[in-house]
Amino acid sequence: MYAFEYLRAGSLAEAGDLLSKNPEAKILAGGQTFIPTLKARLAQPTHVVDVARIKDLAGITVTADAVTIGAMTRHVEVGNSAEVRKAIPALAALALEIGDQQVRNRGTLGGSVANNDPAADYPSAVLALGATIITTSREIAADDFFQGMFATALAEGEIIKAIRFPIPKRAAYSKFHHPASGYAMAGAFVADTAKGVRVAITGAGASGVFRWSDAEAALAKSFAAAALAGLKVDDSNCIADLHAGSDYRAHLAAVMTKRAVQKITG
Amino acid sequence: MTKIAFTINGKQVSSDVEGRTLLVDLIRDELKLTGTHVGCDTSQCGCCTIQLDGDMVKSCAMLAAQADGANIVTIEGLADGDKLHAVQQAFTECHGLQCGFCTPGMIMASVGILKANPNPSDEEIVKGLEGNLCRCTGYVNIIKSVKRAAELMKV
């Protein structure tokens, strides 16, 4: 790891101040991706601003139509929250499928979404549920937030405060785990929402999480796995690496979508 | 340098650390608690698993500075004097180790599994140990050990 100065922010105002004073600073949340990145010398910040203890970024609030989760809420807390399990069981189940128990005990919702790893789980839930990302300066719709692999709409120094997930009529997530890393080789989050059926695919897209509109249209007509028969994910923009080719990932994405629908319809 | 203080195995300690100092390096190199191992240093093998404020975490994927104020238990802190912790006892009885390198992490992860679920099925144990690797591939006896520990903890 290159040397850097560790700074802990006690409040959002302090975090903003530290970030604006140190243009080469980076934000540290749970660190489950960022610390390995630093160890691999893939990042060289002058300062690391730890925001994990900021009280304004903690907590889960459930209203009649939405679940709002503070950015520094850890995966284990989302997964085990009785309120989240009741309101959006698919979201709680997804949280308990991330990484391993040690990672879930440190990793945070905000960290995962801000990083936008193309194989991360949370971005698929955020996009499929049509969530809203609440930051220190504005509210961003999920459809505008994810802008390609590791790229988001966040500006320099802008911090995710919380994410508001509208409660769907029904939803499910299905994921093909990479057997070693636990990351999604392909994952599909299917949500039947007030604004229609939304299907988000993670793990497969070379530009990160994306909506599979053909599946959405088919499921809008008939919400059943059979409605997806013959539909194919376009593999021209799918990831190809040593683990799987783009055609295989596209195939997996379609299979995961069917399984997610089957989880819902039983 | 950052001044930090925390409790480890019941003892209050403090230290001046560089920002980049990993928690596992502080535990091993400065506090000389070498039961916590570094297997991969890429947060995949789980040999460095410790308990931090009640939760199992990988101490190679944490900065020492992040542990300021925490209550930490390492493998050295599990036994009560000469009396082994139920999970340690079970790993001994069931031969839940071969070379032993992964064992401290396996035991800490198993304590975490049993804390969340005192009666885990084989499948739940396997899922709970996803973050730990045994390169001797001694998983069969490790799973047996966790089941035995669950029995011992009920007594």
mmCIF file of C-alpha atoms in Angstrom, chain B residues 18-85:
data_model
loop_
_atom_site.group_PDB
_atom_site.id
_atom_site.type_symbol
_atom_site.label_atom_id
_atom_site.label_comp_id
_atom_site.label_asym_id
_atom_site.label_seq_id
_atom_site.Cartn_x
_atom_site.Cartn_y
_atom_site.Cartn_z
ATOM 1 C CA GLU B 18 0.393 4.916 10.032
ATOM 2 C CA GLY B 19 -2.765 5.360 7.979
ATOM 3 C CA ARG B 20 -1.880 2.355 5.857
ATOM 4 C CA THR B 21 -1.157 -0.040 8.746
ATOM 5 C CA LEU B 22 -3.433 -3.054 8.463
ATOM 6 C CA LEU B 23 -5.146 -4.264 11.598
ATOM 7 C CA VAL B 24 -3.680 -7.750 11.141
ATOM 8 C CA ASP B 25 -0.143 -6.333 11.008
ATOM 9 C CA LEU B 26 -0.690 -4.406 14.219
ATOM 10 C CA ILE B 27 -2.066 -7.538 15.905
ATOM 11 C CA ARG B 28 0.787 -9.771 14.768
ATOM 12 C CA ASP B 29 3.830 -7.503 14.577
ATOM 13 C CA GLU B 30 3.261 -5.063 17.417
ATOM 14 C CA LEU B 31 0.982 -6.938 19.819
ATOM 15 C CA LYS B 32 2.743 -10.256 19.018
ATOM 16 C CA LEU B 33 -0.563 -12.130 18.857
ATOM 17 C CA THR B 34 0.576 -14.416 16.059
ATOM 18 C CA GLY B 35 -2.331 -16.865 16.274
ATOM 19 C CA THR B 36 -4.118 -14.674 13.727
ATOM 20 C CA HIS B 37 -2.592 -15.727 10.405
ATOM 21 C CA VAL B 38 -2.053 -14.050 7.051
ATOM 22 C CA GLY B 39 -2.718 -16.605 4.348
ATOM 23 C CA CYS B 40 -3.442 -14.717 1.156
ATOM 24 C CA ASP B 41 -3.350 -11.019 2.020
ATOM 25 C CA THR B 42 -6.090 -10.520 -0.589
ATOM 26 C CA SER B 43 -9.037 -11.041 1.810
ATOM 27 C CA GLN B 44 -10.016 -14.394 0.309
ATOM 28 C CA CYS B 45 -8.671 -17.054 2.701
ATOM 29 C CA GLY B 46 -10.114 -15.895 6.030
ATOM 30 C CA CYS B 47 -7.053 -17.008 8.080
ATOM 31 C CA CYS B 48 -6.945 -13.505 9.595
ATOM 32 C CA THR B 49 -10.532 -13.625 10.911
ATOM 33 C CA ILE B 50 -11.035 -11.920 14.266
ATOM 34 C CA GLN B 51 -14.057 -10.789 16.245
ATOM 35 C CA LEU B 52 -14.608 -7.033 16.215
ATOM 36 C CA ASP B 53 -17.429 -5.663 18.377
ATOM 37 C CA GLY B 54 -19.091 -9.075 18.235
ATOM 38 C CA ASP B 55 -18.790 -9.598 14.467
ATOM 39 C CA MET B 56 -16.308 -11.777 12.585
ATOM 40 C CA VAL B 57 -14.201 -9.709 10.175
ATOM 41 C CA LYS B 58 -11.059 -10.177 8.113
ATOM 42 C CA SER B 59 -8.315 -8.203 9.822
ATOM 43 C CA CYS B 60 -6.305 -7.969 6.585
ATOM 44 C CA ALA B 61 -9.168 -6.030 5.004
ATOM 45 C CA MET B 62 -9.224 -3.364 7.720
ATOM 46 C CA LEU B 63 -6.964 -0.491 8.626
ATOM 47 C CA ALA B 64 -5.773 -0.483 12.208
ATOM 48 C CA ALA B 65 -7.134 3.068 12.485
ATOM 49 C CA GLN B 66 -10.649 1.794 11.736
ATOM 50 C CA ALA B 67 -10.481 -0.329 14.893
ATOM 51 C CA ASP B 68 -10.093 2.680 17.186
ATOM 52 C CA GLY B 69 -12.382 2.169 20.178
ATOM 53 C CA ALA B 70 -13.299 -1.398 19.214
ATOM 54 C CA ASN B 71 -13.515 -4.518 21.352
ATOM 55 C CA ILE B 72 -11.471 -7.230 19.631
ATOM 56 C CA VAL B 73 -11.177 -10.941 20.364
ATOM 57 C CA THR B 74 -8.535 -13.021 18.579
ATOM 58 C CA ILE B 75 -7.999 -16.786 18.665
ATOM 59 C CA GLU B 76 -5.824 -16.271 21.769
ATOM 60 C CA GLY B 77 -8.782 -14.777 23.616
ATOM 61 C CA LEU B 78 -11.266 -17.616 23.085
ATOM 62 C CA ALA B 79 -10.144 -20.097 25.749
ATOM 63 C CA ASP B 80 -10.912 -19.503 29.407
ATOM 64 C CA GLY B 81 -7.507 -20.190 30.979
ATOM 65 C CA ASP B 82 -6.763 -23.857 30.286
ATOM 66 C CA LYS B 83 -10.363 -24.579 29.334
ATOM 67 C CA LEU B 84 -10.740 -24.527 25.560
ATOM 68 C CA HIS B 85 -13.678 -22.758 23.925
#
